[in-house]
PDB file of C-alpha atoms in Angstrom:
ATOM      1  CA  UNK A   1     -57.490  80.544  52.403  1.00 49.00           C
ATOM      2  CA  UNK A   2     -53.920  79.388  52.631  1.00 52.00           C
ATOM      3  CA  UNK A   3     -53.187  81.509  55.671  1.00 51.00           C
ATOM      4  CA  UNK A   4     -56.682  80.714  57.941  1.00 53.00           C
ATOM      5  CA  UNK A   5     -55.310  77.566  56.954  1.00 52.00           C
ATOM      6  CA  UNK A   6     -51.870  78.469  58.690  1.00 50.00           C
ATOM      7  CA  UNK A   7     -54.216  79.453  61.146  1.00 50.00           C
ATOM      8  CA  UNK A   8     -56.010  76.485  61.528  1.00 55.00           C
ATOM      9  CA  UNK A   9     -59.348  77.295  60.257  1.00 55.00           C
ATOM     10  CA  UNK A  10     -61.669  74.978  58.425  1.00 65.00           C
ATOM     11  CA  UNK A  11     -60.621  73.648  55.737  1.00 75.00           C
ATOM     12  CA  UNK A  12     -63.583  72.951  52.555  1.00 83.00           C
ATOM     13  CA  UNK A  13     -63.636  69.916  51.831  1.00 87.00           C
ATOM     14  CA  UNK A  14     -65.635  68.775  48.259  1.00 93.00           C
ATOM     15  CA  UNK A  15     -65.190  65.553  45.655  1.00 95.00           C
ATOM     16  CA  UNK A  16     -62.246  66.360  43.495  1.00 95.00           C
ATOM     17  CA  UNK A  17     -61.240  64.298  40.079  1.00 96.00           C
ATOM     18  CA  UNK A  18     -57.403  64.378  39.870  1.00 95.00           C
ATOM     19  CA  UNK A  19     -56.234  63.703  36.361  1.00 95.00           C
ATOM     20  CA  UNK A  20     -58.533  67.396  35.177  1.00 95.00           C
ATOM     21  CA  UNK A  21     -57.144  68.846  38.846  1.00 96.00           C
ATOM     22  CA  UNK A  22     -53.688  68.171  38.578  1.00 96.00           C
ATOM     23  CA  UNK A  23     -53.938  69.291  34.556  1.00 94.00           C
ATOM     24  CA  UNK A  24     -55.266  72.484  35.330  1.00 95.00           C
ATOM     25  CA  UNK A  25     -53.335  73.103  37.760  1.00 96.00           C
ATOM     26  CA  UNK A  26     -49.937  71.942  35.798  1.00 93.00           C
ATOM     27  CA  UNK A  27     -50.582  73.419  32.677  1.00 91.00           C
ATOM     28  CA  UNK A  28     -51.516  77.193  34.274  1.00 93.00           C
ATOM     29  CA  UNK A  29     -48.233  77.232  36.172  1.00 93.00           C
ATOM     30  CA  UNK A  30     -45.255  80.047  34.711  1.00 90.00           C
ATOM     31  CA  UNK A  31     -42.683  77.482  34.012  1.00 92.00           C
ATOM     32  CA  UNK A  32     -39.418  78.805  32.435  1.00 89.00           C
ATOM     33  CA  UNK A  33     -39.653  78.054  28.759  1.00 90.00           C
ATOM     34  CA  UNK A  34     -36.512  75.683  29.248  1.00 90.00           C
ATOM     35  CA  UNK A  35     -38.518  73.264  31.466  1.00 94.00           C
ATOM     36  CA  UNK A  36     -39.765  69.987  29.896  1.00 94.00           C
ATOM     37  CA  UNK A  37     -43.473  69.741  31.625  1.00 96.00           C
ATOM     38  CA  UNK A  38     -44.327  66.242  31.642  1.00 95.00           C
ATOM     39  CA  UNK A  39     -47.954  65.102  32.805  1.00 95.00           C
ATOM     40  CA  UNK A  40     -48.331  61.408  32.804  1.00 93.00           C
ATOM     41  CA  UNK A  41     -52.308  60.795  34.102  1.00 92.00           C
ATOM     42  CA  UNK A  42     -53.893  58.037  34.087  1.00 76.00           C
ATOM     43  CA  UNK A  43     -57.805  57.945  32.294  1.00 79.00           C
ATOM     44  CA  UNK A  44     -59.021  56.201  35.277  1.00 79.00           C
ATOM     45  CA  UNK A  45     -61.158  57.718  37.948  1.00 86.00           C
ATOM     46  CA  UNK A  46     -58.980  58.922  41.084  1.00 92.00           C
ATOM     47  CA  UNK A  47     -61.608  60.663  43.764  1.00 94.00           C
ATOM     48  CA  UNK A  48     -60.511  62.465  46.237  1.00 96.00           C
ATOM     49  CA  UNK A  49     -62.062  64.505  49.352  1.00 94.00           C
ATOM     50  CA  UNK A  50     -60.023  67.723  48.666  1.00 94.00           C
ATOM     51  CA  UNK A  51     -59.867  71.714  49.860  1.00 92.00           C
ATOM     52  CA  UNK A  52     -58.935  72.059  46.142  1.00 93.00           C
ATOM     53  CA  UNK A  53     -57.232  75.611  46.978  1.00 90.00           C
ATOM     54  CA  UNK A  54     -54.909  74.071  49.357  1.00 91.00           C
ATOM     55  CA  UNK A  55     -54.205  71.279  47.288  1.00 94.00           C
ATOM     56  CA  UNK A  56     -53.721  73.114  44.430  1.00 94.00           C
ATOM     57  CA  UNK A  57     -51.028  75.444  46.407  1.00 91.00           C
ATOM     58  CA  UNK A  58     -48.935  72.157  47.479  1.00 94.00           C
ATOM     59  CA  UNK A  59     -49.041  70.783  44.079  1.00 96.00           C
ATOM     60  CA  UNK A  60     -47.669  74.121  42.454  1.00 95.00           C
ATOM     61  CA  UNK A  61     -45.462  74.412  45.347  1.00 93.00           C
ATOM     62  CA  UNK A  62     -44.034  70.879  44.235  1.00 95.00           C
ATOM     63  CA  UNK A  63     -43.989  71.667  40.456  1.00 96.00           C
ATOM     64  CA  UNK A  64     -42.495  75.422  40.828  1.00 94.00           C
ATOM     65  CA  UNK A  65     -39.527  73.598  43.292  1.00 91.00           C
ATOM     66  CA  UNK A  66     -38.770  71.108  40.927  1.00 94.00           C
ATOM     67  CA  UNK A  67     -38.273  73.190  37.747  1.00 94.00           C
ATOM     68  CA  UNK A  68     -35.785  75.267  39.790  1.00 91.00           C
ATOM     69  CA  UNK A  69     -33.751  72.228  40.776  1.00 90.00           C
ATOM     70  CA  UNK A  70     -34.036  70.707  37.204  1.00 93.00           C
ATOM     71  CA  UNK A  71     -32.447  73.909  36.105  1.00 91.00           C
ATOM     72  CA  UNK A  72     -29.694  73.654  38.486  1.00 87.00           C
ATOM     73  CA  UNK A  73     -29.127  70.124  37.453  1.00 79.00           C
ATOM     74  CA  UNK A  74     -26.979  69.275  34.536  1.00 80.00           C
ATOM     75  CA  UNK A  75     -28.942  67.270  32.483  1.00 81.00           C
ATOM     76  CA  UNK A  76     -30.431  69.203  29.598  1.00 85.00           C
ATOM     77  CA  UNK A  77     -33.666  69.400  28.506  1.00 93.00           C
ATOM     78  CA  UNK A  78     -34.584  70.242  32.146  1.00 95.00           C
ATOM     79  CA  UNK A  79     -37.114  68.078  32.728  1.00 96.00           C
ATOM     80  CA  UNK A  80     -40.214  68.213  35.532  1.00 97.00           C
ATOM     81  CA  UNK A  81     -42.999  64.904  35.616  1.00 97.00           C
ATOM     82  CA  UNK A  82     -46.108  65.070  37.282  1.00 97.00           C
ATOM     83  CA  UNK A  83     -48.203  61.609  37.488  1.00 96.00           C
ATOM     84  CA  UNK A  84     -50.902  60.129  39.549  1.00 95.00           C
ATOM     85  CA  UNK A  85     -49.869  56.743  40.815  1.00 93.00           C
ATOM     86  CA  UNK A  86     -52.309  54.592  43.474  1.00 93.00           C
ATOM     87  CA  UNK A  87     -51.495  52.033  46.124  1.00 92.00           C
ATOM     88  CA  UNK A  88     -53.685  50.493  48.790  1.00 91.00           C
ATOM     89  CA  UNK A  89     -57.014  53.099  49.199  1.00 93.00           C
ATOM     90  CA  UNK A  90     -54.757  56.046  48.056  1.00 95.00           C
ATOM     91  CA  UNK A  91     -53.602  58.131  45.218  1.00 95.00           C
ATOM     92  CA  UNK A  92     -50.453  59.267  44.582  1.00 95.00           C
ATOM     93  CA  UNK A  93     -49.641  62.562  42.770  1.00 96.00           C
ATOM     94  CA  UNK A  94     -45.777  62.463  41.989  1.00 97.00           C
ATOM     95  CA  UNK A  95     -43.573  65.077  41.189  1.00 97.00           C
ATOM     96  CA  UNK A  96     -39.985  64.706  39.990  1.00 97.00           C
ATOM     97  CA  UNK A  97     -37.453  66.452  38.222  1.00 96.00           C
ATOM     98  CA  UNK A  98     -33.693  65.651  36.715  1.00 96.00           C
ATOM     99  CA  UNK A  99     -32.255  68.320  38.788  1.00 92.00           C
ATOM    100  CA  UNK A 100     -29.237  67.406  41.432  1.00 91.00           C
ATOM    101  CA  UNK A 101     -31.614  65.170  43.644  1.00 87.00           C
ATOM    102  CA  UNK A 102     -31.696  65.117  47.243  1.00 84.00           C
ATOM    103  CA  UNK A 103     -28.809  63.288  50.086  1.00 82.00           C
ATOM    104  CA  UNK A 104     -30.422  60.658  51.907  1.00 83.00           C
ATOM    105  CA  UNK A 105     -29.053  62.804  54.659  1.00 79.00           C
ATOM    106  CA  UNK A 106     -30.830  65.572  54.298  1.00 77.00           C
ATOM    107  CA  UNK A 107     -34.018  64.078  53.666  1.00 68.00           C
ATOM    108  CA  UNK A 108     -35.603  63.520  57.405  1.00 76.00           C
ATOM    109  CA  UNK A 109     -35.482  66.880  57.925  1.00 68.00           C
ATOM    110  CA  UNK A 110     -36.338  68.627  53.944  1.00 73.00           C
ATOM    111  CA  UNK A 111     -40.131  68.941  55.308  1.00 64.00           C
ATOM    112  CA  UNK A 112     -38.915  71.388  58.869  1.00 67.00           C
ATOM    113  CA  UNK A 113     -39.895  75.008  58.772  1.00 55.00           C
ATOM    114  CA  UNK A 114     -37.202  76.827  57.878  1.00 50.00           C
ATOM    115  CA  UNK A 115     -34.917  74.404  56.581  1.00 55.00           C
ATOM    116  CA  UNK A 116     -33.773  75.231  52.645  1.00 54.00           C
ATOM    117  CA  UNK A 117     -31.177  74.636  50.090  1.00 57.00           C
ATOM    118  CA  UNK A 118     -32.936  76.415  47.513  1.00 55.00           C
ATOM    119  CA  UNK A 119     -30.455  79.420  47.334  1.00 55.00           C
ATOM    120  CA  UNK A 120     -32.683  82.376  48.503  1.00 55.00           C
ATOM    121  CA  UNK A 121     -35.337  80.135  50.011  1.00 52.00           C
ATOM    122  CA  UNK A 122     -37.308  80.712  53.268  1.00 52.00           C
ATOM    123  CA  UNK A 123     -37.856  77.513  54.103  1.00 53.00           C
ATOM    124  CA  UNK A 124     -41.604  77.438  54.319  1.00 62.00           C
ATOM    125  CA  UNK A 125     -42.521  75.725  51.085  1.00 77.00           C
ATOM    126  CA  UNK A 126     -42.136  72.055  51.644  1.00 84.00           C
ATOM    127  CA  UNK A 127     -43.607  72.401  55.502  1.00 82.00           C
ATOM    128  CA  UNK A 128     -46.857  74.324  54.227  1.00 85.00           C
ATOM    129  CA  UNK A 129     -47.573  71.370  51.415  1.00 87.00           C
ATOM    130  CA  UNK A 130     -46.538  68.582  54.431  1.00 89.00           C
ATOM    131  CA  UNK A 131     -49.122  70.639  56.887  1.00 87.00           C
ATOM    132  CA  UNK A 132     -51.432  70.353  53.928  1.00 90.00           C
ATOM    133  CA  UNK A 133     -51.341  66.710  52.507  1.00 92.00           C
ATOM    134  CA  UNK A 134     -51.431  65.833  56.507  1.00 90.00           C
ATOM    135  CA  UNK A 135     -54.951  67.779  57.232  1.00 89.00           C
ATOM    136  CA  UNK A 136     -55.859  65.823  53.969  1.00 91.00           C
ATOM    137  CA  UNK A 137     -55.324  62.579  55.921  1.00 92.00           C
ATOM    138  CA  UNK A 138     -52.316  62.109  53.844  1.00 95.00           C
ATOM    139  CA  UNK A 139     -48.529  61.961  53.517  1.00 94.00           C
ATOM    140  CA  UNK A 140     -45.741  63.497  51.774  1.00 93.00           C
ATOM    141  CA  UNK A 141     -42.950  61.251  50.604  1.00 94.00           C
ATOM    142  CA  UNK A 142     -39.452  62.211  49.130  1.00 94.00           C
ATOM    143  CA  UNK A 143     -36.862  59.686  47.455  1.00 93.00           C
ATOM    144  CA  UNK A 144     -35.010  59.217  44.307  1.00 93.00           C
ATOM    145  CA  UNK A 145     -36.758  59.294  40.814  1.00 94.00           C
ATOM    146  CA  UNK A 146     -36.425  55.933  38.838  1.00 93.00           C
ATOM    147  CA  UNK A 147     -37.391  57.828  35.740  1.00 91.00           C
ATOM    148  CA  UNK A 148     -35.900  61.210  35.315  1.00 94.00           C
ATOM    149  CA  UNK A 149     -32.604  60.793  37.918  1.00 92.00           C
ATOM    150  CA  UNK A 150     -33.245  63.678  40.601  1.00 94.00           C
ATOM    151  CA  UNK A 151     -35.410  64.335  43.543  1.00 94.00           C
ATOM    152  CA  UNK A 152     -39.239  62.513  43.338  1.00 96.00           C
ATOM    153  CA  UNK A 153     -41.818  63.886  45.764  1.00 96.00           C
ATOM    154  CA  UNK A 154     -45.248  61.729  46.146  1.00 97.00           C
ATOM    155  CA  UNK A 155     -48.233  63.433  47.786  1.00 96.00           C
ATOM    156  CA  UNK A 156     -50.677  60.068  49.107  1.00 97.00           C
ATOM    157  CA  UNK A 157     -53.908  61.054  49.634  1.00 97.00           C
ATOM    158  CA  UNK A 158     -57.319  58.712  50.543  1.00 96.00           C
ATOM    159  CA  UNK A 159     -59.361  58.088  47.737  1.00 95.00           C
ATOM    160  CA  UNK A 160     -63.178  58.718  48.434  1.00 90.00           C
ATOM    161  CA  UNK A 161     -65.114  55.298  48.080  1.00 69.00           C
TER     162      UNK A 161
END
């Protein structure tokens, strides 16, 4: 489903509750056993119209990135935090980490095809989950994490009324 996505097929769209989503999805991921998983979600109803397969690829796409660069940070335990946040008609599904963070300068162009600093990295990662969040009716945001000190990414999606 990914690649007709790629391809620009149809995506299928269905009601989706985030807090049990994004747990699932979190706690079936292969994190390194020196990862801190964090999972901050809120008991509050967050509705979504979803293609829960594509969703569910950009959120482990998220998660996976971040444990590397927590790794590669300095900060020990390496930590990862996944929360739901929500802000004017849409929810938020953070992801940040305590790894080395992200320059300001580099940020405009982190969501390119292509463009990596993960050593070894194709470059595809953080375009596929943009291309996705955006055929959501969404955004992708990247900044600075208030909580944990690295790199925070925010995927904003509409919540269904």
């Amino acid at each position: 489903r990914v690649n007709a996505f790629a391809r620009r097929q149809e995506m299928t769209r269905q009601p989706l509750e985030l807090p049990p989503f994004v747990q699932r999805v979190a706690r079936q991921l292969p994190l390194p056993e020196a990862v801190e998983l964090q999972l901050d979600l809120s008991d509050v109803s967050l509705l979504v119209s979803a293609d829960a397969l594509l969703l569910e690829h950009a959120l482990r796409n998220l998660i996976l990135n971040a444990a590397e660069w927590a790794l590669l940070g300095m900060r020990r335990p390496a930590q990862v935090r996944v929360s739901l946040q929500v802000a004017e008609g849409m929810a938020g599904l953070r992801v940040e980490d305590n790894g080395p963070g992200i320059p300001p300068e580099q940020r405009s162009g982190i969501f390119e095809a292509f463009a990596s600093r993960k050593p070894g990295g194709m470059g595809m990662g953080l375009a596929i989950c943009r291309s996705i969040v955006e055929a959501h009716h969404g955004r992708i945001e990247v900044g600075d994490s208030a909580v944990l000190g690295g790199a925070q990414f925010t995927l904003w999606l509409p919540l269904t009324t």
